PDB file of C-alpha atoms (C1' of nucleotides) in Angstrom:
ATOM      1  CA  UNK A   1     115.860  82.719 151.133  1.00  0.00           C
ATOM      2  CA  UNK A   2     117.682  84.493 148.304  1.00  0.00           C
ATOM      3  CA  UNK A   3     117.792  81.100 146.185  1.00  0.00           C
ATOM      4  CA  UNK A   4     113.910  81.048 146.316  1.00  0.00           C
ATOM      5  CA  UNK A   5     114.128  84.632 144.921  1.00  0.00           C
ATOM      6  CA  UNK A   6     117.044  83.821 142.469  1.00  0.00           C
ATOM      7  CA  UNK A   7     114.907  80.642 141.001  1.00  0.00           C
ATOM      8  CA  UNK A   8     111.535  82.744 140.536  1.00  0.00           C
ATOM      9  CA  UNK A   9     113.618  85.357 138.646  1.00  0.00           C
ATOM     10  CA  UNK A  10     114.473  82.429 136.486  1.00  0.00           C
ATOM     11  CA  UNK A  11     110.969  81.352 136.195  1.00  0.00           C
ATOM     12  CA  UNK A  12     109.669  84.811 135.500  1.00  0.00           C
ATOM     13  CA  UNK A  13     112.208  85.082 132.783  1.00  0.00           C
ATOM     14  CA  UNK A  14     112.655  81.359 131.332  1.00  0.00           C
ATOM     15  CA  UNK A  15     109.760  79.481 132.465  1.00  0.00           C
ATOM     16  CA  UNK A  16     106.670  79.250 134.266  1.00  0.00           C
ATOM     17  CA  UNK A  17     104.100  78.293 136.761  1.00  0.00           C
ATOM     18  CA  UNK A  18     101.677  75.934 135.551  1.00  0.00           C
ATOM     19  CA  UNK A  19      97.897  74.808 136.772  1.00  0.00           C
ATOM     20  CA  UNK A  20      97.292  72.173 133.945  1.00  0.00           C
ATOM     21  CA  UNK A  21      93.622  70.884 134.333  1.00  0.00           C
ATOM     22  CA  UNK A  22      93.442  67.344 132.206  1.00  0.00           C
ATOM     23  CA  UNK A  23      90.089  65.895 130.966  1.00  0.00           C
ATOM     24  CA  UNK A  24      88.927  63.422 133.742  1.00  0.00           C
ATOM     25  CA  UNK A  25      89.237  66.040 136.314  1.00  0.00           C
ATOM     26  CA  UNK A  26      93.152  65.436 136.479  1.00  0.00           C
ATOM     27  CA  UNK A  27      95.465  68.303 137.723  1.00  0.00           C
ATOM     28  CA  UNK A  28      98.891  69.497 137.559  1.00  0.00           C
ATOM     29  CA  UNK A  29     100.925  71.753 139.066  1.00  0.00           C
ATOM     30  CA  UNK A  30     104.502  72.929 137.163  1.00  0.00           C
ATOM     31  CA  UNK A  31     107.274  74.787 137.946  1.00  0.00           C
ATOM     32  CA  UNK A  32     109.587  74.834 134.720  1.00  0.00           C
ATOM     33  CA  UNK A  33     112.523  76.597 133.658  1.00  0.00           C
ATOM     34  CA  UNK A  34     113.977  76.449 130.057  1.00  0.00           C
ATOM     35  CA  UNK A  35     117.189  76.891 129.320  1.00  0.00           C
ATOM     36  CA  UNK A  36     119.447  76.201 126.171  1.00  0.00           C
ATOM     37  CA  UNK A  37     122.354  75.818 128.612  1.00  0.00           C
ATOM     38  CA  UNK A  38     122.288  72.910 130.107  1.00  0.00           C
ATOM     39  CA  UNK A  39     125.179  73.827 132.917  1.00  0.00           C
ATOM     40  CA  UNK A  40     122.466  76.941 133.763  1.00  0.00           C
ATOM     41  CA  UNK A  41     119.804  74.434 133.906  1.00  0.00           C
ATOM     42  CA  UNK A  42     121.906  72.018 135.786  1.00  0.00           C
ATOM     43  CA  UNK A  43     122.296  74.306 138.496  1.00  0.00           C
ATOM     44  CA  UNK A  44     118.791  75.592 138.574  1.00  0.00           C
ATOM     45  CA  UNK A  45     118.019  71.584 138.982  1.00  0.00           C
ATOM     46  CA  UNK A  46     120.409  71.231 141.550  1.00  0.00           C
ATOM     47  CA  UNK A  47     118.543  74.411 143.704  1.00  0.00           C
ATOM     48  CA  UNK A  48     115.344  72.888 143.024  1.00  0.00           C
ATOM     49  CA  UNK A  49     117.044  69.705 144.627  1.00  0.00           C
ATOM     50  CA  UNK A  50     117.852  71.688 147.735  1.00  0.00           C
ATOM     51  CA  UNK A  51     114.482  73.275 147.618  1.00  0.00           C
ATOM     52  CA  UNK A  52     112.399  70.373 147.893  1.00  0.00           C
ATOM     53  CA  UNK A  53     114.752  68.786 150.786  1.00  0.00           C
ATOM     54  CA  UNK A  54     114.449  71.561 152.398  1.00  0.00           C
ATOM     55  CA  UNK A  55     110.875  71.811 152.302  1.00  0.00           C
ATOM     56  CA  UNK A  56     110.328  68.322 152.909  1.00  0.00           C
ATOM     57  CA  UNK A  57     108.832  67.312 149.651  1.00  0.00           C
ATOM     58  CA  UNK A  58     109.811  64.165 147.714  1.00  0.00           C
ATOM     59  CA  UNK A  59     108.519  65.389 144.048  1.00  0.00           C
ATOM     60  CA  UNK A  60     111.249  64.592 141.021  1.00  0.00           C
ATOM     61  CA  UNK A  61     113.019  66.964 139.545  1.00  0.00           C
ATOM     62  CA  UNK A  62     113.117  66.537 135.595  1.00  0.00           C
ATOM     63  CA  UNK A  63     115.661  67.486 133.430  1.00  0.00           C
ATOM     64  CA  UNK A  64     114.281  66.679 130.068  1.00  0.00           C
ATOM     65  CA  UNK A  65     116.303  67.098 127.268  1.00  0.00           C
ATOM     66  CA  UNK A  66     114.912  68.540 124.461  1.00  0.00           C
ATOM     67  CA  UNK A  67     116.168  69.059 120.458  1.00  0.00           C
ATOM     68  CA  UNK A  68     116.867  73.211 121.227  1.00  0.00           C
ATOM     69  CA  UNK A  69     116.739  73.316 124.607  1.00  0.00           C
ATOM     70  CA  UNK A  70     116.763  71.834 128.087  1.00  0.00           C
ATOM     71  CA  UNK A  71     113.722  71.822 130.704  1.00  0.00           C
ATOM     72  CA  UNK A  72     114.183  71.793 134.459  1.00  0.00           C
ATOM     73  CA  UNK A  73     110.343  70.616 135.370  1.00  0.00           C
ATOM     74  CA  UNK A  74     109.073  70.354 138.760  1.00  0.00           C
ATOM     75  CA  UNK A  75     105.912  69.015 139.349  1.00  0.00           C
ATOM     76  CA  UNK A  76     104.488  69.611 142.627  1.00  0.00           C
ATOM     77  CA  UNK A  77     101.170  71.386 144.119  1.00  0.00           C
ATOM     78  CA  UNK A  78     102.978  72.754 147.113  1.00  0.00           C
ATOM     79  CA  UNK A  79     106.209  73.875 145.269  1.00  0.00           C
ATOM     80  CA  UNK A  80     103.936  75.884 142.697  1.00  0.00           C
ATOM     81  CA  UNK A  81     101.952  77.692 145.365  1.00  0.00           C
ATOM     82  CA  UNK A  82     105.313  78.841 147.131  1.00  0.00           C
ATOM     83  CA  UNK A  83     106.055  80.536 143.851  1.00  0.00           C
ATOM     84  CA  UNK A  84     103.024  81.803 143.841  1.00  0.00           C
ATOM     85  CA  UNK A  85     103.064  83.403 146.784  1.00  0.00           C
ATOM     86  CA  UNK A  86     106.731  84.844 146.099  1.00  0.00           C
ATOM     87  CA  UNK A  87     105.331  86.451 142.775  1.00  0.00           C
ATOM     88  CA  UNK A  88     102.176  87.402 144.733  1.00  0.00           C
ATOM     89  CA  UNK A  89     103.968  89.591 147.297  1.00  0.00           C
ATOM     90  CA  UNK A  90     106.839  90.554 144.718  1.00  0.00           C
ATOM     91  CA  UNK A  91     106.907  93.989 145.929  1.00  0.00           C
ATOM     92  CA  UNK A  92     107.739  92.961 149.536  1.00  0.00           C
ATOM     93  CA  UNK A  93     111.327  90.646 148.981  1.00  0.00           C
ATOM     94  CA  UNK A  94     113.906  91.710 151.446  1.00  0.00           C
ATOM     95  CA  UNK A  95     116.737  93.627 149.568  1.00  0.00           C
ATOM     96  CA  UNK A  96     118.737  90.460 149.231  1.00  0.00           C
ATOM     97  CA  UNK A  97     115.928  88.819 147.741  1.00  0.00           C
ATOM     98  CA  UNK A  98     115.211  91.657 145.435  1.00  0.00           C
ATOM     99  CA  UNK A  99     119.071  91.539 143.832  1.00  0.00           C
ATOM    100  CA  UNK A 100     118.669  87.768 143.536  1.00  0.00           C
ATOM    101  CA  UNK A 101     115.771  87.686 141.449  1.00  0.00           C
ATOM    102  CA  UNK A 102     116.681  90.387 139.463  1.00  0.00           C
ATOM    103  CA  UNK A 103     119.904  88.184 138.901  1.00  0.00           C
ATOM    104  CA  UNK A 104     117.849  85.394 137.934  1.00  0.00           C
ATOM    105  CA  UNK A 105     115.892  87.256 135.628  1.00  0.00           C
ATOM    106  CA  UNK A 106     118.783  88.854 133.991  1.00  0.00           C
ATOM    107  CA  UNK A 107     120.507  85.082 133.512  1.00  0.00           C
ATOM    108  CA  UNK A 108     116.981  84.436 131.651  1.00  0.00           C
ATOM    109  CA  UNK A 109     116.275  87.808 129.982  1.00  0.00           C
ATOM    110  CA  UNK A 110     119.964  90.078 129.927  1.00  0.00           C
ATOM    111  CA  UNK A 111     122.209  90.786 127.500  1.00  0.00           C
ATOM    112  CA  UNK A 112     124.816  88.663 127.848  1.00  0.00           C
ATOM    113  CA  UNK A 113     127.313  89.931 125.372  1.00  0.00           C
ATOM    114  CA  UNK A 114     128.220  92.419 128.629  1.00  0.00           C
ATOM    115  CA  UNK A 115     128.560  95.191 125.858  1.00  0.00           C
ATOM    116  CA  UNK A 116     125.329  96.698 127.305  1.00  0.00           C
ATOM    117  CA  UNK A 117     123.349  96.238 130.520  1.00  0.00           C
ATOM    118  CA  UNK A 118     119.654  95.456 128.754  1.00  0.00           C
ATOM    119  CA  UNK A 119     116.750  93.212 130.278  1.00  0.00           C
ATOM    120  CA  UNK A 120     113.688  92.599 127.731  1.00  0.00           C
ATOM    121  CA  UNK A 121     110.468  91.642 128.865  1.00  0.00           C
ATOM    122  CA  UNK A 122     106.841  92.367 127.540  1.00  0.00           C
ATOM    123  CA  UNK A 123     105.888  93.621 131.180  1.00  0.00           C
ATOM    124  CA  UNK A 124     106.649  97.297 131.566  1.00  0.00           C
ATOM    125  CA  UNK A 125     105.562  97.352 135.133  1.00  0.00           C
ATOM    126  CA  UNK A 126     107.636  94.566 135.667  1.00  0.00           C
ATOM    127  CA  UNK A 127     110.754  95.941 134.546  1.00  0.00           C
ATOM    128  CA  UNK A 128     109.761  99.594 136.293  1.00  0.00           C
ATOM    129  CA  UNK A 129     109.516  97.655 139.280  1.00  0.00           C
ATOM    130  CA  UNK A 130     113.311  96.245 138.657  1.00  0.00           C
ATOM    131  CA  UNK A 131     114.142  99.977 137.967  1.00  0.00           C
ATOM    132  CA  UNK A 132     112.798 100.940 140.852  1.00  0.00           C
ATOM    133  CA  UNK A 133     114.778  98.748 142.895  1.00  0.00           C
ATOM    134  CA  UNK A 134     118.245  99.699 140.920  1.00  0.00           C
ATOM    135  CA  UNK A 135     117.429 102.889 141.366  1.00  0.00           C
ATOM    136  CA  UNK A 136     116.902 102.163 145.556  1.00  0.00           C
ATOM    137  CA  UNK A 137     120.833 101.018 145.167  1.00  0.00           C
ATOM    138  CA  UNK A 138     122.132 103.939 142.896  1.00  0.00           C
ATOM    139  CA  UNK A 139     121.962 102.628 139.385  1.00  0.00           C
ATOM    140  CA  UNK A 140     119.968 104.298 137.085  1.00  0.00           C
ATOM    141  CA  UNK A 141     117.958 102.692 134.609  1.00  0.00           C
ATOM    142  CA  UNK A 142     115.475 103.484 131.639  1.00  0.00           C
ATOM    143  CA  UNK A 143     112.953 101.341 130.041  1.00  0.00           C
ATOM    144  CA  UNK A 144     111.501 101.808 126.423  1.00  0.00           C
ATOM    145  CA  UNK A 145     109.834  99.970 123.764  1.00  0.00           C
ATOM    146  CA  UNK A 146     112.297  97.936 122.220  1.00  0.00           C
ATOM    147  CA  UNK A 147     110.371  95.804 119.761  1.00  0.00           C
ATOM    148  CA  UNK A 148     107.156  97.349 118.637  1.00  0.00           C
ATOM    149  CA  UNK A 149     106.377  93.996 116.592  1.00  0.00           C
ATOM    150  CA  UNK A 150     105.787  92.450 119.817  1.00  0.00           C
ATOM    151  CA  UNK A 151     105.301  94.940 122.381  1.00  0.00           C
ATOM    152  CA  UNK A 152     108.740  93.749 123.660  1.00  0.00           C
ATOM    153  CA  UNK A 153     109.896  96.389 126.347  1.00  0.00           C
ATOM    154  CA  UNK A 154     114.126  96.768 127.451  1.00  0.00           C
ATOM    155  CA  UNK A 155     115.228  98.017 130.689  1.00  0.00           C
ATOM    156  CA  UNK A 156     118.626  99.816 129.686  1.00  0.00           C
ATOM    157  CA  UNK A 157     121.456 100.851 132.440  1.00  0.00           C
ATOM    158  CA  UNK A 158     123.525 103.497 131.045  1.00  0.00           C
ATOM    159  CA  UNK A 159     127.003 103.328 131.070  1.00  0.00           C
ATOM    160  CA  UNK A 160     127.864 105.057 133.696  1.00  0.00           C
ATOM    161  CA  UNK A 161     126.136 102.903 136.000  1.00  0.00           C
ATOM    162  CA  UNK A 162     127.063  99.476 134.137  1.00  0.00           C
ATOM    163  CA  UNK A 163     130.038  98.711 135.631  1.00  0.00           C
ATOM    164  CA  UNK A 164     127.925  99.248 139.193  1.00  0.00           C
ATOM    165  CA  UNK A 165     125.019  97.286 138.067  1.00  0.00           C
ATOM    166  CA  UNK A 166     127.073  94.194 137.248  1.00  0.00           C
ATOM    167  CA  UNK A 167     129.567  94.118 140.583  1.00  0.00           C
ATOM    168  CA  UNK A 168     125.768  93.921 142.308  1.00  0.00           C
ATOM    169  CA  UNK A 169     124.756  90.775 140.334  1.00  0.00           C
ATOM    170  CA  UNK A 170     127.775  89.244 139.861  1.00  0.00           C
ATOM    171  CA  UNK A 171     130.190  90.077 142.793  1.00  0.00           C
ATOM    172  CA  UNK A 172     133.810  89.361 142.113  1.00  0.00           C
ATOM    173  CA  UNK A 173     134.239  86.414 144.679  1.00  0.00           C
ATOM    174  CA  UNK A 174     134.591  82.826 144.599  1.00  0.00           C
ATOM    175  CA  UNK A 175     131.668  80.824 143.655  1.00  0.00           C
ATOM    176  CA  UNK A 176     129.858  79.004 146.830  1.00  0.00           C
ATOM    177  CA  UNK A 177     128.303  75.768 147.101  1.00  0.00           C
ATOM    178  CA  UNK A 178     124.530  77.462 145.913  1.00  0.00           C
ATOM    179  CA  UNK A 179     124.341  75.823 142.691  1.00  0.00           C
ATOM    180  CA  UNK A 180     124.624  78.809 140.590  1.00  0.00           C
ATOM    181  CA  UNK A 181     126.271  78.214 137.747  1.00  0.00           C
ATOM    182  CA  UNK A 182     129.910  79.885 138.187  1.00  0.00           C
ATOM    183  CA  UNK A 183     129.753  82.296 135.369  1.00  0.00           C
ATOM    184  CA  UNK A 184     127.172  84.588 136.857  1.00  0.00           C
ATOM    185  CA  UNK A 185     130.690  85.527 139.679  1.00  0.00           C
ATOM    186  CA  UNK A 186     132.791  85.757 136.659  1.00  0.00           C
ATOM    187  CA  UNK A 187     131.775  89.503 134.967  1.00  0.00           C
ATOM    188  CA  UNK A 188     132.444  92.258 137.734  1.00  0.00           C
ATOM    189  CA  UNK A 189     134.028  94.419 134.861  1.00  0.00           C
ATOM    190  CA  UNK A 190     132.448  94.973 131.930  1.00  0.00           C
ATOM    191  CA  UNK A 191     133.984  96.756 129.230  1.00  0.00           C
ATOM    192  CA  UNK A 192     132.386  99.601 127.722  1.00  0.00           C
ATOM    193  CA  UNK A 193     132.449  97.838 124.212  1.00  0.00           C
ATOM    194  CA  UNK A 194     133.602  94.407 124.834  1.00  0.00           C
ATOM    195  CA  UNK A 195     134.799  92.131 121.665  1.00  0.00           C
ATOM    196  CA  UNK A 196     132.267  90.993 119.638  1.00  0.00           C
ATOM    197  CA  UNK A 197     133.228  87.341 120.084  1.00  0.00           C
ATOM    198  CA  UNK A 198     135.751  87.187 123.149  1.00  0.00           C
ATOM    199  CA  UNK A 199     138.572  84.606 123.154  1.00  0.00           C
ATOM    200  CA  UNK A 200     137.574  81.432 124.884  1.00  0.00           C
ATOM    201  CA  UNK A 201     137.505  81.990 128.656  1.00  0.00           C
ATOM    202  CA  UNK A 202     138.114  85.233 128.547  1.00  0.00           C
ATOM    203  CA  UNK A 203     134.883  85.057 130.147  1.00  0.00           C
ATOM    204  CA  UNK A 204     131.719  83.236 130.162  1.00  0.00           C
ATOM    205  CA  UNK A 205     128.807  85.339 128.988  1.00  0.00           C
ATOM    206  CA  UNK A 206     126.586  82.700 127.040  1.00  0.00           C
ATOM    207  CA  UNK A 207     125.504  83.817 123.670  1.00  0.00           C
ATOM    208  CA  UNK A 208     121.863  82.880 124.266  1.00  0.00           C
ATOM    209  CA  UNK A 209     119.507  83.981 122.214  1.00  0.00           C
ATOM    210  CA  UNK A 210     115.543  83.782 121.986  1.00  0.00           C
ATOM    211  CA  UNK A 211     113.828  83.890 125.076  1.00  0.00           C
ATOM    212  CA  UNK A 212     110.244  85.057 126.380  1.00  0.00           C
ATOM    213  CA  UNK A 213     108.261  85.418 129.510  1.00  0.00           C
ATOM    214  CA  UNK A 214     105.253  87.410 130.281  1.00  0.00           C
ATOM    215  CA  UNK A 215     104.307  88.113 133.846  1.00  0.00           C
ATOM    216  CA  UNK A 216     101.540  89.934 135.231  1.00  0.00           C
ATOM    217  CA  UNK A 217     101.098  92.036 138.364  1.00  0.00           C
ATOM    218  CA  UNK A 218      97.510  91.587 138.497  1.00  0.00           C
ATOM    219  CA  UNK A 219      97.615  87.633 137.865  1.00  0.00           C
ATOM    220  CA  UNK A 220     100.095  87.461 140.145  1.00  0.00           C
ATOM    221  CA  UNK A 221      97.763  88.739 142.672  1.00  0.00           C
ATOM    222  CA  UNK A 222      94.675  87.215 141.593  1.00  0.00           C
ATOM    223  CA  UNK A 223      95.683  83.766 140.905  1.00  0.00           C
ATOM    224  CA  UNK A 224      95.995  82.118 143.907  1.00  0.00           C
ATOM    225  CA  UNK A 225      94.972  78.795 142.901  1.00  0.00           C
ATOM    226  CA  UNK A 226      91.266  78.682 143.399  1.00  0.00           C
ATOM    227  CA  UNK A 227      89.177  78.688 140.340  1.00  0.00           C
ATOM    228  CA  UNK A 228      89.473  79.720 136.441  1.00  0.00           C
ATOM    229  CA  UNK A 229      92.504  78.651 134.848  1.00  0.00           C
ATOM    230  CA  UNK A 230      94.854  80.055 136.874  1.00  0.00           C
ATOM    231  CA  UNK A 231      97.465  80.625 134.568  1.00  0.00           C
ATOM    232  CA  UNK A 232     100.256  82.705 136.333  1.00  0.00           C
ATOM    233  CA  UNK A 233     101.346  84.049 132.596  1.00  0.00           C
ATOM    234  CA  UNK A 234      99.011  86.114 129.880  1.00  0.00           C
ATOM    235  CA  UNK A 235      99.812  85.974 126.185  1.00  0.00           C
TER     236      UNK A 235
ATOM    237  C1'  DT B   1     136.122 111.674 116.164  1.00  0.00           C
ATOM    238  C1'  DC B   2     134.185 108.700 119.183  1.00  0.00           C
ATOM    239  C1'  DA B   3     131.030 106.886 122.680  1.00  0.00           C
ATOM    240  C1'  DT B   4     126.398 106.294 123.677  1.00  0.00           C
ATOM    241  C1'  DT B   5     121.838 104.813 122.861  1.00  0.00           C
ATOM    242  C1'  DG B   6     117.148 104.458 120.588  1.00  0.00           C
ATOM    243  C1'  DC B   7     115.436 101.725 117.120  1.00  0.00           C
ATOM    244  C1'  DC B   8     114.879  97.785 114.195  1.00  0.00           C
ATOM    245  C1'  DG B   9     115.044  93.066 111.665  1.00  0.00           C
ATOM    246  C1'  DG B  10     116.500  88.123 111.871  1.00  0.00           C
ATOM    247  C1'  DG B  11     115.662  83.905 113.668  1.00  0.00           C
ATOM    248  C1'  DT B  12     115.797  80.680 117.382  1.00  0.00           C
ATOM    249  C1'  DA B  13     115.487  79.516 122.148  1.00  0.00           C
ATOM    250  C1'  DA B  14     112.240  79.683 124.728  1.00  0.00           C
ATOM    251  C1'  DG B  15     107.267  79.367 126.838  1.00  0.00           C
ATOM    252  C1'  DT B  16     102.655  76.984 126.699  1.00  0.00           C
ATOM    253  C1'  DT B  17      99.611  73.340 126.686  1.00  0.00           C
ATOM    254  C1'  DC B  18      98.374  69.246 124.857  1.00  0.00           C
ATOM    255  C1'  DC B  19      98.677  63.894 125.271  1.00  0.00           C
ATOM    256  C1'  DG B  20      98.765  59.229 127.831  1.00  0.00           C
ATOM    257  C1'  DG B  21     100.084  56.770 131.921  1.00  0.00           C
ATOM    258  C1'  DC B  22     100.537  55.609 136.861  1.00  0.00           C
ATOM    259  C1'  DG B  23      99.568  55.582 141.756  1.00  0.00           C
ATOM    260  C1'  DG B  24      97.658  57.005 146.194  1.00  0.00           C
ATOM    261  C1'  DA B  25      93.709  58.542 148.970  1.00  0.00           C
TER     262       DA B  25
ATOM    263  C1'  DT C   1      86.604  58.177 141.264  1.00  0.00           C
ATOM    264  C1'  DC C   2      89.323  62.049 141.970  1.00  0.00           C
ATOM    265  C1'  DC C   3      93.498  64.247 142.160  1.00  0.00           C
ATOM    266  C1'  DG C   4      98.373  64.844 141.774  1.00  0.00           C
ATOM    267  C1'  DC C   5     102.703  63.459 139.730  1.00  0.00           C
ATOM    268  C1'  DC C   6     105.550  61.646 135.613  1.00  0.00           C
ATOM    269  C1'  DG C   7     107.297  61.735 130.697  1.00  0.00           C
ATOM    270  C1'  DG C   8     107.041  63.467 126.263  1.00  0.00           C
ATOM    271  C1'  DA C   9     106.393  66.564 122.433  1.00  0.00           C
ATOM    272  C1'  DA C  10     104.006  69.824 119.177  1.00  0.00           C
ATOM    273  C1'  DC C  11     103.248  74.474 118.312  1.00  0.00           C
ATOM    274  C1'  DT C  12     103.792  79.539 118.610  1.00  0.00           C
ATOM    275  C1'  DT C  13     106.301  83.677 119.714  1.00  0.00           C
ATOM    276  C1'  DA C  14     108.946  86.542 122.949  1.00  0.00           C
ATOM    277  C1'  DC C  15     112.952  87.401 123.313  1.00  0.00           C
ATOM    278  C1'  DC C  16     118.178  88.358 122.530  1.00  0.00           C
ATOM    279  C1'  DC C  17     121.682  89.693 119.249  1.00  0.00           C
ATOM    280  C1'  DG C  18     123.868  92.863 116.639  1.00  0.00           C
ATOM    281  C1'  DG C  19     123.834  96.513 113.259  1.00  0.00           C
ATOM    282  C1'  DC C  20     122.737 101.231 112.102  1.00  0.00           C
ATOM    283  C1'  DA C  21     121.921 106.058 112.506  1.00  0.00           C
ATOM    284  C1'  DA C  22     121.177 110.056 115.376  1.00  0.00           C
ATOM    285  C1'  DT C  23     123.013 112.631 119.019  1.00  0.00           C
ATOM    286  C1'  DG C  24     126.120 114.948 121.891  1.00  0.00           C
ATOM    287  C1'  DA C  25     130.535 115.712 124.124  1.00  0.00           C
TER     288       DA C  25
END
DNA sequence: TCATTGCCGGGTAAGTTCCGGCGGA
DNA sequence: TCCGCCGGAACTTACCCGGCAATGA
């Protein structure tokens, strides 16, 4: 279920999974994406939608819009411990699954000026991983420390494999009924150096800016709901 | 000369975690 | 009474963007 993988690539990059414990012994489980966009979070909405249908499950889907930004909230135990499980076993997605969340986590985390092909994220391993994957399909990739204020890491494809890298995200064909937003079909060439600030509709790239996520292997792995705070994300 | 890319600073769009409330088992 | 779901928002920082300089063809 490449949707499953393309929404946890979202949540790794602009969100999170959530075990809130409330004074009076109250729980809650989140699933939340963030987005500035709200077409982008639409869309994720829209797959969440499907999700739950799908699954059976009859939790809302919140769209809450907020001052800078929009969040796609999902609160539901058994929706949170399917993520869970996804991130747990991230190593073993099918290879359909594996470009999906990859192109969710670029939506969330790329560069979207399409000048360069970069993906920031504190997680090292986590982008390795990604690299190791490209790498699986031909495209070369190298990851270095980007911002040593923050111990922000950027997975980098070189230009020679740019052009590669975004025809396997974004394939040039019409967009289908999976509630992606239609932008993410729209970039199978990238120039080189692209315009600064492209005309209108020249293509759809959003400017985003400001985003973070930290994942963790070994929370992913140890968290699977049962004791401590079980926070999927480390500071 | 020009394309590429490692590095860096600006600043905002994210992430994270509180709160109170409600309802079902 | 306990637990899970809903709705909101405050607070902090991890991203993204874009420029610059070094490098190499």
């Amino acid at each position: 279920m490449s949707s499953v993988a393309y929404l946890l690539g979202l949540i790794v990059g602009d969100g999170g999974l959530y075990l809130l414990r409330y004074k009076g012994g109250r729980t809650e489980y989140r699933v939340v994406v963030t987005q500035k966009d709200a077409a982008i979070a639409e869309n994720a909405a829209k797959m969440f939608h499907s999700l739950l249908k799908e699954l059976g499950l009859g939790s809302k889907v919140q769209v809450i819009s907020g001052r800078t930004r929009v969040e796609v909230r999902v609160s539901s135990k058994r929706l949170w411990q399917l993520f869970n499980d996804k991130l747990a076993n991230l190593e073993g997605l099918a290879p359909d699954e594996r470009i999906a969340f990859i192109r969710g986590l670029y939506d969330a985390e790329g560069d979207k000026t399409g000048r360069r092909a970069r993906l920031w994220n504190k997680n090292r391993r986590l982008l390795d991983l990604v690299g190791s994957w490209l790498r699986e399909l031909g495209i070369e990739s190298r990851v270095y420390l980007d911002d040593k204020r923050h111990g922000v890491y950027v997975l980098e494809v070189p230009s020679p494999y740019r052009r590669r890298f975004f025809e396997l995200l974004y394939p040039p064909q019409p967009p289908d009924s999976s509630g992606v937003h239609e932008w993410i079909n729209e970039v199978p060439t990238v120039p080189a150096r692209g315009p600064a600030n492209p005309p209108p509709g020249a293509q759809s790239w959003d400017p985003r800016r400001g985003e973070k996520s930290l994942w963790s292997f070994t929370a992913a792995c140890r968290c699977g709901g049962a004791g401590g705070a079980e926070r999927r994300w480390e500071r």
